[in-house]
PDB file of N, CA and C and ligand atoms in Angstrom:
ATOM      1  N   MET L 147      18.998   1.190  -0.048  1.00 90.00           N
ATOM      2  CA  MET L 147      18.675   1.025  -1.459  1.00 90.00           C
ATOM      3  C   MET L 147      19.874   0.407  -2.165  1.00 90.00           C
ATOM      4  N   PHE L 148      19.611  -0.511  -3.066  1.00 92.00           N
ATOM      5  CA  PHE L 148      20.706  -1.061  -3.868  1.00 92.00           C
ATOM      6  C   PHE L 148      20.250  -1.186  -5.304  1.00 92.00           C
ATOM      7  N   ILE L 149      21.222  -1.278  -6.180  1.00 93.00           N
ATOM      8  CA  ILE L 149      20.912  -1.421  -7.594  1.00 93.00           C
ATOM      9  C   ILE L 149      21.123  -2.876  -7.987  1.00 93.00           C
ATOM     10  N   LEU L 150      20.090  -3.457  -8.565  1.00 92.00           N
ATOM     11  CA  LEU L 150      20.160  -4.858  -8.946  1.00 92.00           C
ATOM     12  C   LEU L 150      20.888  -4.998 -10.274  1.00 92.00           C
ATOM     13  N   LYS L 151      22.011  -5.713 -10.217  1.00 91.00           N
ATOM     14  CA  LYS L 151      22.808  -5.895 -11.432  1.00 91.00           C
ATOM     15  C   LYS L 151      22.793  -7.329 -11.931  1.00 91.00           C
ATOM     16  N   SER L 152      22.785  -8.266 -10.999  1.00 88.00           N
ATOM     17  CA  SER L 152      22.746  -9.668 -11.416  1.00 88.00           C
ATOM     18  C   SER L 152      22.051 -10.504 -10.366  1.00 88.00           C
ATOM     19  N   LYS L 153      21.636 -11.685 -10.784  1.00 85.00           N
ATOM     20  CA  LYS L 153      20.919 -12.564  -9.865  1.00 85.00           C
ATOM     21  C   LYS L 153      21.820 -13.094  -8.755  1.00 85.00           C
ATOM     22  N   SER L 154      23.107 -13.229  -9.063  1.00 91.00           N
ATOM     23  CA  SER L 154      24.030 -13.791  -8.065  1.00 91.00           C
ATOM     24  C   SER L 154      24.092 -12.919  -6.808  1.00 91.00           C
ATOM     25  N   GLN L 155      23.826 -11.653  -7.008  1.00 91.00           N
ATOM     26  CA  GLN L 155      23.763 -10.702  -5.898  1.00 91.00           C
ATOM     27  C   GLN L 155      22.718 -11.122  -4.860  1.00 91.00           C
ATOM     28  N   LEU L 156      21.675 -11.765  -5.362  1.00 93.00           N
ATOM     29  CA  LEU L 156      20.526 -12.104  -4.529  1.00 93.00           C
ATOM     30  C   LEU L 156      20.603 -13.479  -3.885  1.00 93.00           C
ATOM     31  N   GLU L 157      21.579 -14.295  -4.340  1.00 94.00           N
ATOM     32  CA  GLU L 157      21.603 -15.691  -3.909  1.00 94.00           C
ATOM     33  C   GLU L 157      21.491 -15.914  -2.401  1.00 94.00           C
ATOM     34  N   LYS L 158      22.342 -15.220  -1.659  1.00 94.00           N
ATOM     35  CA  LYS L 158      22.323 -15.395  -0.199  1.00 94.00           C
ATOM     36  C   LYS L 158      20.991 -14.956   0.398  1.00 94.00           C
ATOM     37  N   ALA L 159      20.500 -13.840  -0.098  1.00 95.00           N
ATOM     38  CA  ALA L 159      19.238 -13.294   0.414  1.00 95.00           C
ATOM     39  C   ALA L 159      18.078 -14.232   0.098  1.00 95.00           C
ATOM     40  N   ILE L 160      18.119 -14.850  -1.090  1.00 93.00           N
ATOM     41  CA  ILE L 160      17.054 -15.780  -1.476  1.00 93.00           C
ATOM     42  C   ILE L 160      17.084 -17.021  -0.580  1.00 93.00           C
ATOM     43  N   THR L 161      18.295 -17.527  -0.313  1.00 95.00           N
ATOM     44  CA  THR L 161      18.439 -18.702   0.557  1.00 95.00           C
ATOM     45  C   THR L 161      17.824 -18.415   1.928  1.00 95.00           C
ATOM     46  N   LYS L 162      18.104 -17.228   2.425  1.00 95.00           N
ATOM     47  CA  LYS L 162      17.568 -16.852   3.737  1.00 95.00           C
ATOM     48  C   LYS L 162      16.049 -16.695   3.661  1.00 95.00           C
ATOM     49  N   ALA L 163      15.588 -16.071   2.616  1.00 94.00           N
ATOM     50  CA  ALA L 163      14.149 -15.847   2.447  1.00 94.00           C
ATOM     51  C   ALA L 163      13.392 -17.173   2.401  1.00 94.00           C
ATOM     52  N   MET L 164      13.997 -18.178   1.753  1.00 92.00           N
ATOM     53  CA  MET L 164      13.338 -19.478   1.639  1.00 92.00           C
ATOM     54  C   MET L 164      13.268 -20.184   2.983  1.00 92.00           C
ATOM     55  N   LYS L 165      14.259 -19.951   3.827  1.00 95.00           N
ATOM     56  CA  LYS L 165      14.264 -20.556   5.171  1.00 95.00           C
ATOM     57  C   LYS L 165      13.185 -19.913   6.033  1.00 95.00           C
ATOM     58  N   ILE L 166      13.047 -18.626   5.895  1.00 93.00           N
ATOM     59  CA  ILE L 166      12.116 -17.886   6.747  1.00 93.00           C
ATOM     60  C   ILE L 166      10.664 -18.045   6.289  1.00 93.00           C
ATOM     61  N   ARG L 167      10.467 -18.156   4.998  1.00 90.00           N
ATOM     62  CA  ARG L 167       9.125 -18.322   4.433  1.00 90.00           C
ATOM     63  C   ARG L 167       8.128 -17.322   4.986  1.00 90.00           C
ATOM     64  N   THR L 168       8.349 -16.114   4.686  1.00 94.00           N
ATOM     65  CA  THR L 168       7.481 -15.071   5.210  1.00 94.00           C
ATOM     66  C   THR L 168       6.344 -14.758   4.248  1.00 94.00           C
ATOM     67  N   LYS L 169       5.535 -13.799   4.634  1.00 94.00           N
ATOM     68  CA  LYS L 169       4.433 -13.374   3.780  1.00 94.00           C
ATOM     69  C   LYS L 169       4.815 -12.097   3.051  1.00 94.00           C
ATOM     70  N   VAL L 170       4.411 -12.031   1.802  1.00 96.00           N
ATOM     71  CA  VAL L 170       4.639 -10.812   1.033  1.00 96.00           C
ATOM     72  C   VAL L 170       3.276 -10.310   0.563  1.00 96.00           C
ATOM     73  N   LYS L 171       3.003  -9.067   0.880  1.00 97.00           N
ATOM     74  CA  LYS L 171       1.727  -8.483   0.451  1.00 97.00           C
ATOM     75  C   LYS L 171       1.947  -7.548  -0.721  1.00 97.00           C
ATOM     76  N   PHE L 172       1.070  -7.662  -1.689  1.00 97.00           N
ATOM     77  CA  PHE L 172       1.116  -6.774  -2.839  1.00 97.00           C
ATOM     78  C   PHE L 172       0.403  -5.480  -2.455  1.00 97.00           C
ATOM     79  N   ILE L 173       1.064  -4.368  -2.600  1.00 98.00           N
ATOM     80  CA  ILE L 173       0.429  -3.084  -2.281  1.00 98.00           C
ATOM     81  C   ILE L 173       0.046  -2.383  -3.587  1.00 98.00           C
ATOM     82  N   SER L 174       1.031  -2.179  -4.436  1.00 97.00           N
ATOM     83  CA  SER L 174       0.758  -1.693  -5.788  1.00 97.00           C
ATOM     84  C   SER L 174       1.913  -2.169  -6.648  1.00 97.00           C
ATOM     85  N   PHE L 175       1.838  -1.950  -7.942  1.00 96.00           N
ATOM     86  CA  PHE L 175       2.894  -2.458  -8.816  1.00 96.00           C
ATOM     87  C   PHE L 175       4.251  -1.896  -8.383  1.00 96.00           C
ATOM     88  N   GLY L 176       5.149  -2.790  -7.991  1.00 97.00           N
ATOM     89  CA  GLY L 176       6.478  -2.362  -7.557  1.00 97.00           C
ATOM     90  C   GLY L 176       6.593  -2.041  -6.075  1.00 97.00           C
ATOM     91  N   VAL L 177       5.482  -2.133  -5.364  1.00 98.00           N
ATOM     92  CA  VAL L 177       5.518  -1.848  -3.919  1.00 98.00           C
ATOM     93  C   VAL L 177       4.935  -3.038  -3.156  1.00 98.00           C
ATOM     94  N   TYR L 178       5.732  -3.586  -2.253  1.00 98.00           N
ATOM     95  CA  TYR L 178       5.336  -4.786  -1.528  1.00 98.00           C
ATOM     96  C   TYR L 178       5.615  -4.623  -0.045  1.00 98.00           C
ATOM     97  N   SER L 179       4.872  -5.365   0.752  1.00 98.00           N
ATOM     98  CA  SER L 179       5.071  -5.332   2.182  1.00 98.00           C
ATOM     99  C   SER L 179       5.508  -6.731   2.619  1.00 98.00           C
ATOM    100  N   VAL L 180       6.679  -6.813   3.227  1.00 98.00           N
ATOM    101  CA  VAL L 180       7.243  -8.109   3.608  1.00 98.00           C
ATOM    102  C   VAL L 180       7.255  -8.218   5.129  1.00 98.00           C
ATOM    103  N   LYS L 181       6.731  -9.322   5.630  1.00 97.00           N
ATOM    104  CA  LYS L 181       6.674  -9.521   7.074  1.00 97.00           C
ATOM    105  C   LYS L 181       8.047  -9.925   7.603  1.00 97.00           C
ATOM    106  N   GLY L 182       8.516  -9.201   8.586  1.00 96.00           N
ATOM    107  CA  GLY L 182       9.828  -9.474   9.178  1.00 96.00           C
ATOM    108  C   GLY L 182       9.752 -10.551  10.240  1.00 96.00           C
ATOM    109  N   THR L 183      10.899 -10.978  10.730  1.00 93.00           N
ATOM    110  CA  THR L 183      10.953 -12.074  11.703  1.00 93.00           C
ATOM    111  C   THR L 183      10.325 -11.696  13.044  1.00 93.00           C
ATOM    112  N   LYS L 184      10.200 -10.408  13.308  1.00 93.00           N
ATOM    113  CA  LYS L 184       9.615  -9.982  14.584  1.00 93.00           C
ATOM    114  C   LYS L 184       8.146  -9.602  14.421  1.00 93.00           C
ATOM    115  N   GLY L 185       7.585  -9.934  13.281  1.00 94.00           N
ATOM    116  CA  GLY L 185       6.176  -9.653  13.052  1.00 94.00           C
ATOM    117  C   GLY L 185       5.918  -8.258  12.494  1.00 94.00           C
ATOM    118  N   ASN L 186       6.982  -7.526  12.308  1.00 95.00           N
ATOM    119  CA  ASN L 186       6.848  -6.182  11.742  1.00 95.00           C
ATOM    120  C   ASN L 186       6.856  -6.261  10.213  1.00 95.00           C
ATOM    121  N   PHE L 187       6.399  -5.235   9.587  1.00 97.00           N
ATOM    122  CA  PHE L 187       6.365  -5.238   8.129  1.00 97.00           C
ATOM    123  C   PHE L 187       7.330  -4.218   7.540  1.00 97.00           C
ATOM    124  N   TYR L 188       7.979  -4.613   6.475  1.00 97.00           N
ATOM    125  CA  TYR L 188       8.888  -3.707   5.771  1.00 97.00           C
ATOM    126  C   TYR L 188       8.335  -3.450   4.379  1.00 97.00           C
ATOM    127  N   THR L 189       8.341  -2.205   3.998  1.00 98.00           N
ATOM    128  CA  THR L 189       7.895  -1.876   2.654  1.00 98.00           C
ATOM    129  C   THR L 189       9.100  -1.930   1.722  1.00 98.00           C
ATOM    130  N   VAL L 190       8.954  -2.700   0.651  1.00 98.00           N
ATOM    131  CA  VAL L 190      10.031  -2.821  -0.339  1.00 98.00           C
ATOM    132  C   VAL L 190       9.538  -2.252  -1.660  1.00 98.00           C
ATOM    133  N   LYS L 191      10.338  -1.390  -2.248  1.00 98.00           N
ATOM    134  CA  LYS L 191       9.970  -0.809  -3.540  1.00 98.00           C
ATOM    135  C   LYS L 191      10.944  -1.283  -4.612  1.00 98.00           C
ATOM    136  N   CYS L 192      10.387  -1.756  -5.714  1.00 96.00           N
ATOM    137  CA  CYS L 192      11.200  -2.187  -6.844  1.00 96.00           C
ATOM    138  C   CYS L 192      10.848  -1.257  -7.996  1.00 96.00           C
ATOM    139  N   GLU L 193      11.800  -0.532  -8.480  1.00 94.00           N
ATOM    140  CA  GLU L 193      11.484   0.364  -9.590  1.00 94.00           C
ATOM    141  C   GLU L 193      12.623   0.459 -10.583  1.00 94.00           C
ATOM    142  N   ARG L 194      12.241   0.801 -11.783  1.00 92.00           N
ATOM    143  CA  ARG L 194      13.232   0.959 -12.835  1.00 92.00           C
ATOM    144  C   ARG L 194      13.497   2.452 -12.982  1.00 92.00           C
ATOM    145  N   VAL L 195      14.763   2.818 -12.854  1.00 92.00           N
ATOM    146  CA  VAL L 195      15.138   4.215 -13.005  1.00 92.00           C
ATOM    147  C   VAL L 195      16.161   4.258 -14.132  1.00 92.00           C
ATOM    148  N   GLY L 196      15.744   4.741 -15.278  1.00 94.00           N
ATOM    149  CA  GLY L 196      16.609   4.706 -16.441  1.00 94.00           C
ATOM    150  C   GLY L 196      16.861   3.263 -16.805  1.00 94.00           C
ATOM    151  N   ASN L 197      18.124   2.858 -16.854  1.00 92.00           N
ATOM    152  CA  ASN L 197      18.447   1.472 -17.162  1.00 92.00           C
ATOM    153  C   ASN L 197      18.729   0.658 -15.910  1.00 92.00           C
ATOM    154  N   GLU L 198      18.559   1.285 -14.760  1.00 94.00           N
ATOM    155  CA  GLU L 198      18.873   0.596 -13.524  1.00 94.00           C
ATOM    156  C   GLU L 198      17.630   0.118 -12.809  1.00 94.00           C
ATOM    157  N   LYS L 199      17.782  -1.047 -12.165  1.00 93.00           N
ATOM    158  CA  LYS L 199      16.692  -1.553 -11.341  1.00 93.00           C
ATOM    159  C   LYS L 199      17.048  -1.232  -9.905  1.00 93.00           C
ATOM    160  N   GLN L 200      16.269  -0.381  -9.313  1.00 95.00           N
ATOM    161  CA  GLN L 200      16.533   0.002  -7.934  1.00 95.00           C
ATOM    162  C   GLN L 200      15.568  -0.696  -6.994  1.00 95.00           C
ATOM    163  N   VAL L 201      16.141  -1.193  -5.899  1.00 96.00           N
ATOM    164  CA  VAL L 201      15.326  -1.863  -4.908  1.00 96.00           C
ATOM    165  C   VAL L 201      15.596  -1.195  -3.568  1.00 96.00           C
ATOM    166  N   SER L 202      14.535  -0.798  -2.888  1.00 96.00           N
ATOM    167  CA  SER L 202      14.748  -0.208  -1.575  1.00 96.00           C
ATOM    168  C   SER L 202      13.844  -0.863  -0.553  1.00 96.00           C
ATOM    169  N   CYS L 203      14.383  -1.012   0.643  1.00 97.00           N
ATOM    170  CA  CYS L 203      13.667  -1.633   1.752  1.00 97.00           C
ATOM    171  C   CYS L 203      13.830  -0.725   2.949  1.00 97.00           C
ATOM    172  N   GLU L 204      12.905  -0.817   3.870  1.00 96.00           N
ATOM    173  CA  GLU L 204      12.941   0.063   5.046  1.00 96.00           C
ATOM    174  C   GLU L 204      13.881  -0.417   6.141  1.00 96.00           C
ATOM    175  N   CYS L 205      14.417  -1.643   6.018  1.00 96.00           N
ATOM    176  CA  CYS L 205      15.214  -2.183   7.123  1.00 96.00           C
ATOM    177  C   CYS L 205      16.612  -1.553   7.189  1.00 96.00           C
ATOM    178  N   LEU L 206      17.294  -1.809   8.295  1.00 94.00           N
ATOM    179  CA  LEU L 206      18.608  -1.207   8.515  1.00 94.00           C
ATOM    180  C   LEU L 206      19.662  -1.722   7.548  1.00 94.00           C
ATOM    181  N   GLY L 207      19.565  -3.000   7.204  1.00 93.00           N
ATOM    182  CA  GLY L 207      20.536  -3.590   6.278  1.00 93.00           C
ATOM    183  C   GLY L 207      20.509  -2.891   4.931  1.00 93.00           C
ATOM    184  N   ALA L 208      19.310  -2.681   4.423  1.00 93.00           N
ATOM    185  CA  ALA L 208      19.161  -2.044   3.117  1.00 93.00           C
ATOM    186  C   ALA L 208      19.625  -0.587   3.163  1.00 93.00           C
ATOM    187  N   ALA L 209      19.457   0.031   4.312  1.00 91.00           N
ATOM    188  CA  ALA L 209      19.899   1.423   4.461  1.00 91.00           C
ATOM    189  C   ALA L 209      21.409   1.521   4.278  1.00 91.00           C
ATOM    190  N   LYS L 210      22.097   0.411   4.582  1.00 92.00           N
ATOM    191  CA  LYS L 210      23.560   0.373   4.422  1.00 92.00           C
ATOM    192  C   LYS L 210      23.958  -0.099   3.030  1.00 92.00           C
ATOM    193  N   GLY L 211      22.962  -0.369   2.188  1.00 90.00           N
ATOM    194  CA  GLY L 211      23.253  -0.798   0.820  1.00 90.00           C
ATOM    195  C   GLY L 211      23.366  -2.303   0.671  1.00 90.00           C
ATOM    196  N   LEU L 212      22.955  -3.039   1.709  1.00 92.00           N
ATOM    197  CA  LEU L 212      23.024  -4.501   1.637  1.00 92.00           C
ATOM    198  C   LEU L 212      21.776  -5.064   0.956  1.00 92.00           C
ATOM    199  N   VAL L 213      21.939  -6.242   0.381  1.00 95.00           N
ATOM    200  CA  VAL L 213      20.798  -6.921  -0.231  1.00 95.00           C
ATOM    201  C   VAL L 213      20.128  -7.733   0.870  1.00 95.00           C
ATOM    202  N   CYS L 214      19.011  -7.277   1.352  1.00 96.00           N
ATOM    203  CA  CYS L 214      18.346  -7.970   2.459  1.00 96.00           C
ATOM    204  C   CYS L 214      17.373  -9.019   1.920  1.00 96.00           C
ATOM    205  N   TRP L 215      16.983  -9.943   2.775  1.00 96.00           N
ATOM    206  CA  TRP L 215      16.091 -11.024   2.340  1.00 96.00           C
ATOM    207  C   TRP L 215      14.681 -10.505   2.070  1.00 96.00           C
ATOM    208  N   HIS L 216      14.314  -9.382   2.682  1.00 97.00           N
ATOM    209  CA  HIS L 216      12.988  -8.801   2.393  1.00 97.00           C
ATOM    210  C   HIS L 216      12.919  -8.434   0.908  1.00 97.00           C
ATOM    211  N   SER L 217      14.014  -7.827   0.448  1.00 97.00           N
ATOM    212  CA  SER L 217      14.084  -7.421  -0.955  1.00 97.00           C
ATOM    213  C   SER L 217      13.987  -8.637  -1.873  1.00 97.00           C
ATOM    214  N   ALA L 218      14.657  -9.713  -1.470  1.00 96.00           N
ATOM    215  CA  ALA L 218      14.635 -10.937  -2.281  1.00 96.00           C
ATOM    216  C   ALA L 218      13.211 -11.487  -2.382  1.00 96.00           C
ATOM    217  N   CYS L 219      12.482 -11.449  -1.273  1.00 96.00           N
ATOM    218  CA  CYS L 219      11.082 -11.913  -1.258  1.00 96.00           C
ATOM    219  C   CYS L 219      10.237 -11.054  -2.180  1.00 96.00           C
ATOM    220  N   ALA L 220      10.357  -9.747  -2.026  1.00 97.00           N
ATOM    221  CA  ALA L 220       9.551  -8.832  -2.818  1.00 97.00           C
ATOM    222  C   ALA L 220       9.898  -8.951  -4.295  1.00 97.00           C
ATOM    223  N   LEU L 221      11.182  -9.115  -4.578  1.00 95.00           N
ATOM    224  CA  LEU L 221      11.618  -9.211  -5.975  1.00 95.00           C
ATOM    225  C   LEU L 221      11.075 -10.454  -6.669  1.00 95.00           C
ATOM    226  N   SER L 222      11.010 -11.562  -5.943  1.00 93.00           N
ATOM    227  CA  SER L 222      10.520 -12.779  -6.580  1.00 93.00           C
ATOM    228  C   SER L 222       9.052 -12.601  -6.982  1.00 93.00           C
ATOM    229  N   LEU L 223       8.290 -11.904  -6.152  1.00 95.00           N
ATOM    230  CA  LEU L 223       6.890 -11.625  -6.494  1.00 95.00           C
ATOM    231  C   LEU L 223       6.822 -10.607  -7.637  1.00 95.00           C
ATOM    232  N   HIS L 224       7.657  -9.599  -7.533  1.00 95.00           N
ATOM    233  CA  HIS L 224       7.681  -8.544  -8.548  1.00 95.00           C
ATOM    234  C   HIS L 224       7.993  -9.113  -9.939  1.00 95.00           C
ATOM    235  N   VAL L 225       8.987  -9.986  -9.995  1.00 92.00           N
ATOM    236  CA  VAL L 225       9.390 -10.593 -11.270  1.00 92.00           C
ATOM    237  C   VAL L 225       8.229 -11.398 -11.862  1.00 92.00           C
ATOM    238  N   ALA L 226       7.517 -12.124 -11.007  1.00 94.00           N
ATOM    239  CA  ALA L 226       6.370 -12.909 -11.467  1.00 94.00           C
ATOM    240  C   ALA L 226       5.280 -11.995 -12.036  1.00 94.00           C
ATOM    241  N   ILE L 227       5.051 -10.878 -11.380  1.00 94.00           N
ATOM    242  CA  ILE L 227       4.015  -9.933 -11.824  1.00 94.00           C
ATOM    243  C   ILE L 227       4.432  -9.257 -13.141  1.00 94.00           C
ATOM    244  N   VAL L 228       5.694  -8.898 -13.247  1.00 92.00           N
ATOM    245  CA  VAL L 228       6.194  -8.267 -14.468  1.00 92.00           C
ATOM    246  C   VAL L 228       6.013  -9.226 -15.644  1.00 92.00           C
ATOM    247  N   ARG L 229       6.328 -10.500 -15.422  1.00 93.00           N
ATOM    248  CA  ARG L 229       6.188 -11.512 -16.488  1.00 93.00           C
ATOM    249  C   ARG L 229       4.737 -11.648 -16.920  1.00 93.00           C
ATOM    250  N   GLN L 230       3.840 -11.663 -15.958  1.00 92.00           N
ATOM    251  CA  GLN L 230       2.409 -11.775 -16.250  1.00 92.00           C
ATOM    252  C   GLN L 230       1.951 -10.608 -17.112  1.00 92.00           C
ATOM    253  N   ARG L 231       2.391  -9.427 -16.748  1.00 90.00           N
ATOM    254  CA  ARG L 231       2.000  -8.220 -17.479  1.00 90.00           C
ATOM    255  C   ARG L 231       2.491  -8.256 -18.923  1.00 90.00           C
ATOM    256  N   GLN L 232       3.690  -8.824 -19.091  1.00 85.00           N
ATOM    257  CA  GLN L 232       4.275  -8.849 -20.426  1.00 85.00           C
ATOM    258  C   GLN L 232       3.568  -9.828 -21.356  1.00 85.00           C
ATOM    259  N   THR L 233       2.944 -10.850 -20.778  1.00 78.00           N
ATOM    260  CA  THR L 233       2.290 -11.842 -21.617  1.00 78.00           C
ATOM    261  C   THR L 233       0.844 -11.456 -21.942  1.00 78.00           C
ATOM    262  N   VAL L 234       0.301 -10.499 -21.201  1.00 66.00           N
ATOM    263  CA  VAL L 234      -1.092 -10.083 -21.438  1.00 66.00           C
ATOM    264  C   VAL L 234      -1.138  -9.149 -22.655  1.00 66.00           C
TER     265      VAL L 234
HETATM  266 ZN1  LIG E 533      15.029  -5.315   4.170  1.00 87.21          ZN
END
């Protein structure tokens, strides 16, 4: 799990995510399933806790507090959905 503070934190993960071009499935608001390179799926949760944006992924990298590319994929979808909700 990591706390999202700025977009620059995500830059490397986004670059990797764009190279891999995986599938992201919407499960529920803030919960996404991202297909890994080995065909496995990782559940990524994006939630707001107080003033912090917390992102958690099931992979080993995220368990160590790293910003993984799965999180970057899920976040890009999450941000799009949040924007849609705000305009409705
Ligand atoms: Zn991950």
